[in-house]
PDB file of C-alpha atoms in Angstrom:
ATOM      1  CA  MET A   1     -10.343   2.164  -7.042  1.00 56.00           C
ATOM      2  CA  ASN A   2     -10.509  -1.621  -7.164  1.00 59.00           C
ATOM      3  CA  ILE A   3      -7.273  -3.876  -5.673  1.00 60.00           C
ATOM      4  CA  ASN A   4      -8.922  -7.161  -6.591  1.00 59.00           C
ATOM      5  CA  ASP A   5      -6.222  -9.496  -8.458  1.00 59.00           C
ATOM      6  CA  PRO A   6      -7.966 -11.775 -11.323  1.00 58.00           C
ATOM      7  CA  GLN A   7      -5.118 -13.955 -10.763  1.00 57.00           C
ATOM      8  CA  THR A   8      -6.228 -15.282  -6.814  1.00 55.00           C
ATOM      9  CA  GLY A   9      -7.413 -13.734  -3.638  1.00 57.00           C
ATOM     10  CA  HIS A  10      -4.366 -14.092  -1.696  1.00 57.00           C
ATOM     11  CA  PHE A  11      -3.247 -10.982  -3.274  1.00 57.00           C
ATOM     12  CA  TYR A  12      -6.191  -8.504  -1.239  1.00 58.00           C
ATOM     13  CA  ALA A  13      -3.877  -7.328   1.619  1.00 61.00           C
ATOM     14  CA  ASN A  14      -0.917  -6.326  -0.386  1.00 71.00           C
ATOM     15  CA  VAL A  15      -1.666  -2.556  -0.112  1.00 72.00           C
ATOM     16  CA  PRO A  16       1.134  -0.501  -0.799  1.00 77.00           C
ATOM     17  CA  ALA A  17       1.123   2.025   2.380  1.00 79.00           C
ATOM     18  CA  PRO A  18       2.664   1.083   5.739  1.00 82.00           C
ATOM     19  CA  PHE A  19       0.303   1.253   9.019  1.00 80.00           C
ATOM     20  CA  GLN A  20       1.867   4.230   9.872  1.00 85.00           C
ATOM     21  CA  ALA A  21       0.222   5.908   6.514  1.00 86.00           C
ATOM     22  CA  ILE A  22      -2.915   4.670   7.032  1.00 86.00           C
ATOM     23  CA  LYS A  23      -5.571   7.211   9.028  1.00 88.00           C
ATOM     24  CA  LYS A  24      -8.194   5.180   9.353  1.00 89.00           C
ATOM     25  CA  VAL A  25     -10.223   2.348   7.642  1.00 88.00           C
ATOM     26  CA  GLU A  26     -13.933   2.418   6.615  1.00 87.00           C
ATOM     27  CA  VAL A  27     -15.812  -1.039   6.203  1.00 88.00           C
ATOM     28  CA  ILE A  28     -19.264  -0.162   4.000  1.00 84.00           C
ATOM     29  CA  THR A  29     -21.469  -2.575   3.442  1.00 84.00           C
ATOM     30  CA  GLY A  30     -24.268  -3.016   0.955  1.00 80.00           C
ATOM     31  CA  GLY A  31     -24.459  -2.054  -2.904  1.00 77.00           C
ATOM     32  CA  ASN A  32     -22.495   0.813  -3.520  1.00 71.00           C
ATOM     33  CA  SER A  33     -22.019  -0.190  -7.243  1.00 69.00           C
ATOM     34  CA  ALA A  34     -23.389   3.300  -8.480  1.00 73.00           C
ATOM     35  CA  LEU A  35     -20.415   4.951  -6.576  1.00 73.00           C
ATOM     36  CA  TYR A  36     -17.841   3.020  -7.002  1.00 73.00           C
ATOM     37  CA  GLY A  37     -18.338   0.323 -10.113  1.00 71.00           C
ATOM     38  CA  SER A  38     -19.405  -2.856 -10.510  1.00 72.00           C
ATOM     39  CA  GLN A  39     -16.911  -4.923  -8.409  1.00 72.00           C
ATOM     40  CA  ALA A  40     -18.656  -3.492  -5.095  1.00 73.00           C
ATOM     41  CA  PHE A  41     -21.747  -4.956  -5.009  1.00 75.00           C
ATOM     42  CA  GLY A  42     -20.713  -6.267  -1.549  1.00 78.00           C
ATOM     43  CA  GLY A  43     -19.345  -3.319  -0.243  1.00 79.00           C
ATOM     44  CA  ILE A  44     -16.341  -1.399  -0.153  1.00 81.00           C
ATOM     45  CA  ILE A  45     -13.020  -1.069   2.018  1.00 80.00           C
ATOM     46  CA  ASN A  46     -12.037   2.697   2.370  1.00 79.00           C
ATOM     47  CA  PHE A  47      -8.412   3.117   3.319  1.00 81.00           C
ATOM     48  CA  ILE A  48      -8.318   6.766   4.618  1.00 83.00           C
ATOM     49  CA  PRO A  49      -4.211   7.825   4.453  1.00 83.00           C
ATOM     50  CA  ASN A  50      -3.128   9.687   7.132  1.00 84.00           C
ATOM     51  CA  GLU A  51      -1.162  13.198   6.402  1.00 87.00           C
ATOM     52  CA  PHE A  52       1.108  15.064   8.661  1.00 87.00           C
ATOM     53  CA  GLU A  53      -0.623  18.592  10.350  1.00 86.00           C
ATOM     54  CA  LYS A  54       3.063  19.787  10.835  1.00 90.00           C
ATOM     55  CA  LYS A  55       6.692  18.983  10.214  1.00 92.00           C
ATOM     56  CA  THR A  56       7.734  15.901  11.729  1.00 91.00           C
ATOM     57  CA  ILE A  57      10.636  13.628  11.606  1.00 94.00           C
ATOM     58  CA  GLU A  58      10.123   9.723  13.212  1.00 94.00           C
ATOM     59  CA  GLY A  59      11.517   6.515  12.722  1.00 95.00           C
ATOM     60  CA  PHE A  60      10.997   3.159  15.124  1.00 95.00           C
ATOM     61  CA  LEU A  61      13.064  -0.272  15.206  1.00 95.00           C
ATOM     62  CA  HIS A  62      11.076  -3.369  16.876  1.00 95.00           C
ATOM     63  CA  ARG A  63      12.568  -6.989  17.087  1.00 96.00           C
ATOM     64  CA  GLY A  64      11.093 -10.082  17.938  1.00 94.00           C
ATOM     65  CA  SER A  65      10.993 -14.069  18.110  1.00 93.00           C
ATOM     66  CA  PHE A  66      12.487 -15.999  15.103  1.00 94.00           C
ATOM     67  CA  ASN A  67      15.121 -13.042  13.847  1.00 94.00           C
ATOM     68  CA  SER A  68      12.161 -10.913  13.194  1.00 95.00           C
ATOM     69  CA  ILE A  69      12.676  -7.040  12.639  1.00 96.00           C
ATOM     70  CA  ARG A  70      10.327  -4.262  11.640  1.00 95.00           C
ATOM     71  CA  SER A  71      11.236  -0.522  11.455  1.00 95.00           C
ATOM     72  CA  GLY A  72      10.343   2.517   9.627  1.00 94.00           C
ATOM     73  CA  PHE A  73      10.621   6.529   9.228  1.00 94.00           C
ATOM     74  CA  ASN A  74       8.078   8.906   8.690  1.00 94.00           C
ATOM     75  CA  SER A  75       8.643  12.946   7.836  1.00 95.00           C
ATOM     76  CA  GLY A  76       6.038  15.736   6.659  1.00 94.00           C
ATOM     77  CA  PHE A  77       6.671  19.028   5.641  1.00 95.00           C
ATOM     78  CA  VAL A  78       4.166  21.683   6.087  1.00 94.00           C
ATOM     79  CA  TYR A  79       4.492  25.186   4.151  1.00 93.00           C
ATOM     80  CA  LYS A  80       1.431  27.836   3.662  1.00 91.00           C
ATOM     81  CA  ASN A  81      -0.348  25.930   1.524  1.00 93.00           C
ATOM     82  CA  MET A  82       1.479  23.151   0.815  1.00 94.00           C
ATOM     83  CA  SER A  83       1.936  19.638   2.734  1.00 94.00           C
ATOM     84  CA  THR A  84       4.435  16.541   1.776  1.00 95.00           C
ATOM     85  CA  GLY A  85       4.465  13.483   3.843  1.00 94.00           C
ATOM     86  CA  ASN A  86       6.441   9.814   3.109  1.00 95.00           C
ATOM     87  CA  TYR A  87       6.164   6.921   5.377  1.00 94.00           C
ATOM     88  CA  ILE A  88       9.082   3.893   4.500  1.00 95.00           C
ATOM     89  CA  GLU A  89       8.879   0.343   5.990  1.00 95.00           C
ATOM     90  CA  TYR A  90      10.485  -2.581   6.088  1.00 96.00           C
ATOM     91  CA  GLN A  91      10.092  -5.734   7.770  1.00 95.00           C
ATOM     92  CA  LYS A  92      11.519  -8.906   8.126  1.00 96.00           C
ATOM     93  CA  SER A  93      11.380 -12.854   9.831  1.00 95.00           C
ATOM     94  CA  ASP A  94      13.186 -15.915   9.350  1.00 93.00           C
ATOM     95  CA  GLY A  95       9.727 -17.704   9.881  1.00 90.00           C
ATOM     96  CA  TYR A  96       7.955 -19.315  12.819  1.00 88.00           C
ATOM     97  CA  ILE A  97       9.348 -22.416  10.661  1.00 85.00           C
ATOM     98  CA  SER A  98      12.147 -22.677   7.592  1.00 82.00           C
ATOM     99  CA  LYS A  99      10.887 -21.850   4.048  1.00 85.00           C
ATOM    100  CA  LEU A 100       8.148 -19.373   5.742  1.00 89.00           C
ATOM    101  CA  ASP A 101      10.651 -16.368   5.975  1.00 93.00           C
ATOM    102  CA  TYR A 102       9.641 -13.173   4.582  1.00 94.00           C
ATOM    103  CA  GLU A 103      10.765  -9.381   3.691  1.00 95.00           C
ATOM    104  CA  ILE A 104       8.855  -6.832   2.822  1.00 94.00           C
ATOM    105  CA  ILE A 105       9.212  -3.232   2.148  1.00 95.00           C
ATOM    106  CA  ASN A 106       6.424  -0.322   2.016  1.00 93.00           C
ATOM    107  CA  ASN A 107       6.534   2.974   0.905  1.00 94.00           C
ATOM    108  CA  HIS A 108       4.091   6.017   0.326  1.00 93.00           C
ATOM    109  CA  SER A 109       4.815   9.307  -0.268  1.00 94.00           C
ATOM    110  CA  TYR A 110       2.580  12.451  -1.168  1.00 94.00           C
ATOM    111  CA  LEU A 111       1.931  16.192  -2.435  1.00 95.00           C
ATOM    112  CA  LYS A 112      -0.881  18.258  -1.067  1.00 95.00           C
ATOM    113  CA  MET A 113      -1.777  21.855  -2.360  1.00 96.00           C
ATOM    114  CA  VAL A 114      -4.758  23.678  -1.200  1.00 93.00           C
ATOM    115  CA  SER A 115      -5.659  26.656  -2.355  1.00 92.00           C
ATOM    116  CA  GLU A 116      -9.238  29.103  -1.793  1.00 89.00           C
ATOM    117  CA  ILE A 117     -10.682  27.872  -4.584  1.00 93.00           C
ATOM    118  CA  SER A 118      -8.709  24.362  -4.999  1.00 93.00           C
ATOM    119  CA  SER A 119      -7.166  21.381  -3.499  1.00 94.00           C
ATOM    120  CA  HIS A 120      -5.107  18.994  -5.567  1.00 95.00           C
ATOM    121  CA  LYS A 121      -3.051  15.915  -4.346  1.00 95.00           C
ATOM    122  CA  ILE A 122      -1.018  13.030  -5.669  1.00 95.00           C
ATOM    123  CA  GLY A 123       0.058   9.837  -4.439  1.00 93.00           C
ATOM    124  CA  LEU A 124       2.449   7.306  -4.728  1.00 94.00           C
ATOM    125  CA  GLY A 125       2.911   3.893  -3.403  1.00 92.00           C
ATOM    126  CA  PHE A 126       5.027   1.164  -3.481  1.00 94.00           C
ATOM    127  CA  GLN A 127       5.627  -2.959  -2.453  1.00 92.00           C
ATOM    128  CA  ALA A 128       7.959  -5.582  -2.151  1.00 94.00           C
ATOM    129  CA  LYS A 129       7.353  -8.311  -0.802  1.00 92.00           C
ATOM    130  CA  ASN A 130       9.288 -11.818  -1.345  1.00 92.00           C
ATOM    131  CA  PHE A 131       8.024 -14.757   0.806  1.00 91.00           C
ATOM    132  CA  GLY A 132       8.428 -18.557   1.663  1.00 90.00           C
ATOM    133  CA  ALA A 133       5.542 -20.484   0.678  1.00 85.00           C
ATOM    134  CA  LEU A 134       6.107 -23.759   2.102  1.00 83.00           C
ATOM    135  CA  ASP A 135       4.246 -26.626   0.948  1.00 83.00           C
ATOM    136  CA  PHE A 136       1.335 -23.713  -0.438  1.00 78.00           C
ATOM    137  CA  TYR A 137       1.411 -24.719  -3.710  1.00 76.00           C
ATOM    138  CA  GLY A 138       2.509 -29.001  -2.650  1.00 79.00           C
ATOM    139  CA  ALA A 139       5.262 -30.813  -1.357  1.00 84.00           C
ATOM    140  CA  TYR A 140       7.329 -27.940  -2.543  1.00 84.00           C
ATOM    141  CA  ASN A 141      10.059 -25.113  -1.047  1.00 86.00           C
ATOM    142  CA  SER A 142       8.098 -22.393  -3.173  1.00 88.00           C
ATOM    143  CA  TYR A 143       8.802 -18.877  -3.158  1.00 88.00           C
ATOM    144  CA  GLU A 144       7.125 -15.540  -4.074  1.00 89.00           C
ATOM    145  CA  GLN A 145       8.099 -12.069  -4.950  1.00 90.00           C
ATOM    146  CA  ASN A 146       5.426  -9.811  -5.506  1.00 89.00           C
ATOM    147  CA  ARG A 147       5.873  -6.195  -6.464  1.00 91.00           C
ATOM    148  CA  GLY A 148       2.535  -3.602  -6.317  1.00 89.00           C
ATOM    149  CA  LEU A 149       2.277   0.664  -7.524  1.00 90.00           C
ATOM    150  CA  PHE A 150      -0.199   2.296  -6.781  1.00 90.00           C
ATOM    151  CA  ILE A 151      -0.068   6.354  -8.068  1.00 93.00           C
ATOM    152  CA  TYR A 152      -3.713   8.414  -7.729  1.00 92.00           C
ATOM    153  CA  ILE A 153      -4.299  12.205  -8.369  1.00 95.00           C
ATOM    154  CA  LYS A 154      -7.322  13.609  -6.312  1.00 93.00           C
ATOM    155  CA  ASN A 155      -8.673  17.073  -7.618  1.00 95.00           C
ATOM    156  CA  LYS A 156     -11.391  19.116  -6.416  1.00 93.00           C
ATOM    157  CA  ILE A 157     -12.134  22.817  -7.634  1.00 94.00           C
ATOM    158  CA  PHE A 158     -14.621  24.739  -5.567  1.00 92.00           C
ATOM    159  CA  TYR A 159     -17.666  26.713  -6.525  1.00 90.00           C
ATOM    160  CA  THR A 160     -18.889  27.475  -3.370  1.00 86.00           C
ATOM    161  CA  ASN A 161     -18.044  26.131  -0.118  1.00 80.00           C
ATOM    162  CA  GLN A 162     -20.623  23.520  -0.789  1.00 86.00           C
ATOM    163  CA  ILE A 163     -20.662  22.764  -4.273  1.00 91.00           C
ATOM    164  CA  TYR A 164     -17.386  21.506  -6.131  1.00 91.00           C
ATOM    165  CA  PHE A 165     -16.005  20.177  -8.963  1.00 93.00           C
ATOM    166  CA  GLU A 166     -14.001  16.869  -8.459  1.00 91.00           C
ATOM    167  CA  LEU A 167     -11.678  15.058 -10.567  1.00 92.00           C
ATOM    168  CA  ASN A 168      -9.972  12.063  -9.162  1.00 89.00           C
ATOM    169  CA  GLY A 169      -7.784   8.895 -11.219  1.00 90.00           C
ATOM    170  CA  SER A 170      -5.712   6.293 -10.265  1.00 87.00           C
ATOM    171  CA  TYR A 171      -3.372   3.701 -11.379  1.00 89.00           C
ATOM    172  CA  ARG A 172      -2.818   0.398 -10.079  1.00 85.00           C
ATOM    173  CA  PHE A 173       0.290  -1.873 -11.157  1.00 84.00           C
ATOM    174  CA  HIS A 174       0.911  -5.616  -9.385  1.00 85.00           C
ATOM    175  CA  LYS A 175       3.296  -8.146 -10.209  1.00 87.00           C
ATOM    176  CA  ASP A 176       3.522 -11.639  -9.030  1.00 86.00           C
ATOM    177  CA  LYS A 177       6.801 -14.294  -9.520  1.00 87.00           C
ATOM    178  CA  PHE A 178       6.139 -17.378  -8.292  1.00 85.00           C
ATOM    179  CA  ILE A 179       9.194 -20.094  -8.062  1.00 87.00           C
ATOM    180  CA  LEU A 180       7.678 -24.023  -7.319  1.00 86.00           C
ATOM    181  CA  THR A 181      11.016 -24.775  -6.314  1.00 86.00           C
ATOM    182  CA  ARG A 182      13.290 -21.701  -4.054  1.00 85.00           C
ATOM    183  CA  ASN A 183      16.622 -24.296  -4.423  1.00 82.00           C
ATOM    184  CA  ASP A 184      16.147 -24.485  -8.636  1.00 83.00           C
ATOM    185  CA  PRO A 185      14.188 -21.572  -9.659  1.00 81.00           C
ATOM    186  CA  SER A 186      14.777 -23.252 -13.500  1.00 83.00           C
ATOM    187  CA  VAL A 187      12.241 -26.320 -12.181  1.00 79.00           C
ATOM    188  CA  TYR A 188       8.965 -23.589 -13.059  1.00 72.00           C
ATOM    189  CA  THR A 189       9.178 -20.319 -12.769  1.00 54.00           C
TER     190      THR A 189
END
Protein backbone atom coordinates (compact mmCIF):
# COMPACT_ATOMS: atom_id res chain seq x y z
CA MET A 1 0.00 0.00 0.00
CA ASN A 2 1.19 3.46 -0.85
CA ILE A 3 1.83 5.38 2.38
CA ASN A 4 2.93 8.64 0.75
CA ASP A 5 1.16 11.77 1.86
CA PRO A 6 0.56 14.38 -0.84
CA GLN A 7 0.76 17.16 1.77
CA THR A 8 4.48 16.85 2.56
CA GLY A 9 7.15 14.19 2.72
CA HIS A 10 7.77 14.31 6.45
CA PHE A 11 4.98 11.86 7.30
CA TYR A 12 6.54 8.89 5.47
CA ALA A 13 7.83 7.44 8.74
CA ASN A 14 4.38 7.47 10.36
CA VAL A 15 3.91 3.72 10.16
CA PRO A 16 1.20 2.75 12.67
CA ALA A 17 3.08 -0.20 14.15
CA PRO A 18 5.43 -0.38 17.14
CA PHE A 19 8.99 -1.54 16.46
CA GLN A 20 8.36 -4.91 18.08
CA ALA A 21 5.45 -5.58 15.68
CA ILE A 22 7.82 -5.54 12.68
CA LYS A 23 9.70 -8.77 11.99
CA LYS A 24 11.83 -7.42 9.13
CA VAL A 25 12.01 -4.65 6.56
CA GLU A 26 12.66 -5.39 2.89
CA VAL A 27 14.02 -2.64 0.65
CA ILE A 28 13.44 -3.49 -3.01
CA THR A 29 15.07 -1.04 -5.40
CA GLY A 30 14.26 -0.42 -9.03
CA GLY A 31 11.02 -0.31 -10.94
CA ASN A 32 8.16 -2.16 -9.28
CA SER A 33 5.22 -0.36 -10.85
CA ALA A 34 3.76 -3.49 -12.44
CA LEU A 35 3.33 -5.15 -9.04
CA TYR A 36 2.87 -2.24 -6.64
CA GLY A 37 1.37 0.63 -8.69
CA SER A 38 2.62 3.74 -10.41
CA GLN A 39 4.22 5.24 -7.27
CA ALA A 40 6.69 2.33 -6.98
CA PHE A 41 8.85 3.29 -9.96
CA GLY A 42 11.89 3.90 -7.74
CA GLY A 43 11.44 0.94 -5.42
CA ILE A 44 9.47 -0.11 -2.36
CA ILE A 45 9.92 -0.64 1.36
CA ASN A 46 8.05 -3.72 2.56
CA PHE A 47 7.33 -4.11 6.29
CA ILE A 48 6.92 -7.78 7.27
CA PRO A 49 4.83 -7.98 10.45
CA ASN A 50 5.80 -10.15 13.38
CA GLU A 51 3.40 -12.97 14.29
CA PHE A 52 3.25 -14.89 17.54
CA GLU A 53 3.89 -18.64 17.33
CA LYS A 54 2.92 -19.40 20.94
CA LYS A 55 1.03 -17.82 23.82
CA THR A 56 3.02 -14.76 24.81
CA ILE A 57 2.72 -11.91 27.28
CA GLU A 58 5.59 -9.49 27.60
CA GLY A 59 6.25 -5.88 28.50
CA PHE A 60 9.08 -3.41 28.72
CA LEU A 61 9.89 -0.03 30.23
CA HIS A 62 12.85 2.21 29.35
CA ARG A 63 13.74 5.57 30.88
CA GLY A 64 16.28 8.00 29.56
CA SER A 65 17.53 11.54 29.50
CA PHE A 66 15.22 14.52 28.94
CA ASN A 67 12.53 12.75 30.94
CA SER A 68 12.08 10.24 28.13
CA ILE A 69 10.12 7.06 28.57
CA ARG A 70 9.37 4.18 26.23
CA SER A 71 7.08 1.40 27.35
CA GLY A 72 5.14 -1.35 25.69
CA PHE A 73 3.00 -4.41 26.10
CA ASN A 74 2.74 -7.32 23.69
CA SER A 75 0.41 -10.27 23.84
CA GLY A 76 -0.21 -13.20 21.57
CA PHE A 77 -2.53 -16.15 21.63
CA VAL A 78 -2.37 -19.26 19.46
CA TYR A 79 -5.03 -21.97 19.41
CA LYS A 80 -5.14 -24.68 16.73
CA ASN A 81 -5.52 -22.85 13.41
CA MET A 82 -6.07 -19.38 14.86
CA SER A 83 -3.67 -16.77 16.20
CA THR A 84 -4.04 -13.22 17.41
CA GLY A 85 -1.59 -10.60 18.51
CA ASN A 86 -1.55 -7.13 19.99
CA TYR A 87 1.36 -4.71 20.24
CA ILE A 88 1.07 -1.44 22.15
CA GLU A 89 3.86 1.10 22.58
CA TYR A 90 4.02 4.48 24.35
CA GLN A 91 6.83 7.02 24.00
CA LYS A 92 7.22 10.43 25.64
CA SER A 93 10.01 12.96 26.06
CA ASP A 94 10.47 16.60 27.07
CA GLY A 95 12.87 16.95 24.12
CA TYR A 96 16.55 17.79 24.13
CA ILE A 97 15.60 21.48 24.08
CA SER A 98 12.40 23.17 25.16
CA LYS A 99 9.42 22.92 22.78
CA LEU A 100 10.70 19.78 21.00
CA ASP A 101 8.73 17.43 23.23
CA TYR A 102 6.79 14.47 21.88
CA GLU A 103 4.22 11.89 22.86
CA ILE A 104 3.52 8.84 20.66
CA ILE A 105 1.07 5.97 21.00
CA ASN A 106 1.34 3.05 18.56
CA ASN A 107 -0.87 0.00 18.33
CA HIS A 108 -0.99 -2.97 15.96
CA SER A 109 -3.41 -5.88 16.32
CA TYR A 110 -4.17 -8.85 14.08
CA LEU A 111 -6.26 -11.98 13.81
CA LYS A 112 -5.13 -14.87 11.58
CA MET A 113 -6.94 -18.09 10.67
CA VAL A 114 -5.42 -20.90 8.60
CA SER A 115 -6.96 -24.09 7.21
CA GLU A 116 -5.85 -26.69 4.67
CA ILE A 117 -7.43 -24.76 1.82
CA SER A 118 -7.16 -21.10 2.90
CA SER A 119 -5.57 -18.49 5.12
CA HIS A 120 -7.12 -15.23 6.28
CA LYS A 121 -5.63 -12.31 8.19
CA ILE A 122 -7.09 -9.00 9.27
CA GLY A 123 -5.05 -6.32 10.97
CA LEU A 124 -5.41 -2.86 12.41
CA GLY A 125 -2.77 -0.26 13.18
CA PHE A 126 -3.27 3.08 14.94
CA GLN A 127 -0.87 5.90 15.75
CA ALA A 128 -1.31 9.13 17.72
CA LYS A 129 1.71 11.41 17.56
CA ASN A 130 1.91 14.84 19.20
CA PHE A 131 5.13 16.81 18.97
CA GLY A 132 6.64 20.23 19.36
CA ALA A 133 7.94 21.81 16.16
CA LEU A 134 9.92 24.76 17.48
CA ASP A 135 11.20 26.91 14.57
CA PHE A 136 10.36 24.19 12.01
CA TYR A 137 7.84 26.42 10.24
CA GLY A 138 9.52 29.72 11.11
CA ALA A 139 10.21 31.59 14.31
CA TYR A 140 7.17 30.15 16.10
CA ASN A 141 6.53 27.80 18.99
CA SER A 142 4.64 25.37 16.74
CA TYR A 143 3.00 22.05 17.54
CA GLU A 144 1.58 19.16 15.51
CA GLN A 145 -0.94 16.43 16.23
CA ASN A 146 -0.92 13.45 13.84
CA ARG A 147 -3.36 10.55 13.74
CA GLY A 148 -2.96 7.51 11.54
CA LEU A 149 -5.09 4.44 10.93
CA PHE A 150 -4.26 1.42 8.81
CA ILE A 151 -6.57 -1.56 8.21
CA TYR A 152 -5.66 -4.55 6.05
CA ILE A 153 -7.14 -7.86 4.97
CA LYS A 154 -5.16 -10.71 3.39
CA ASN A 155 -6.83 -13.83 1.98
CA LYS A 156 -5.36 -16.85 0.20
CA ILE A 157 -7.39 -19.72 -1.18
CA PHE A 158 -5.27 -22.69 -2.25
CA TYR A 159 -5.97 -24.82 -5.30
CA THR A 160 -2.74 -26.75 -4.78
CA ASN A 161 0.32 -25.98 -2.65
CA GLN A 162 1.76 -23.94 -5.51
CA ILE A 163 -1.39 -22.54 -7.11
CA TYR A 164 -3.59 -20.20 -5.11
CA PHE A 165 -5.87 -17.21 -5.42
CA GLU A 166 -4.88 -14.19 -3.34
CA LEU A 167 -7.11 -11.24 -2.48
CA ASN A 168 -5.76 -8.40 -0.36
CA GLY A 169 -7.15 -5.03 0.58
CA SER A 170 -6.18 -2.12 2.77
CA TYR A 171 -7.30 1.31 3.89
CA ARG A 172 -5.15 4.11 5.25
CA PHE A 173 -6.19 7.36 6.92
CA HIS A 174 -3.89 10.15 8.05
CA LYS A 175 -4.79 13.42 9.74
CA ASP A 176 -2.42 16.24 10.64
CA LYS A 177 -3.40 19.17 12.83
CA PHE A 178 -0.81 21.93 12.66
CA ILE A 179 -0.78 24.61 15.36
CA LEU A 180 1.39 27.58 14.38
CA THR A 181 1.59 29.09 17.86
CA ARG A 182 1.29 26.61 20.71
CA ASN A 183 0.60 29.32 23.30
CA ASP A 184 -2.31 30.73 21.27
CA PRO A 185 -3.78 28.06 18.91
CA SER A 186 -6.48 30.44 17.68
CA VAL A 187 -3.86 32.41 15.69
CA TYR A 188 -3.72 29.75 12.97
CA THR A 189 -4.69 26.09 12.99
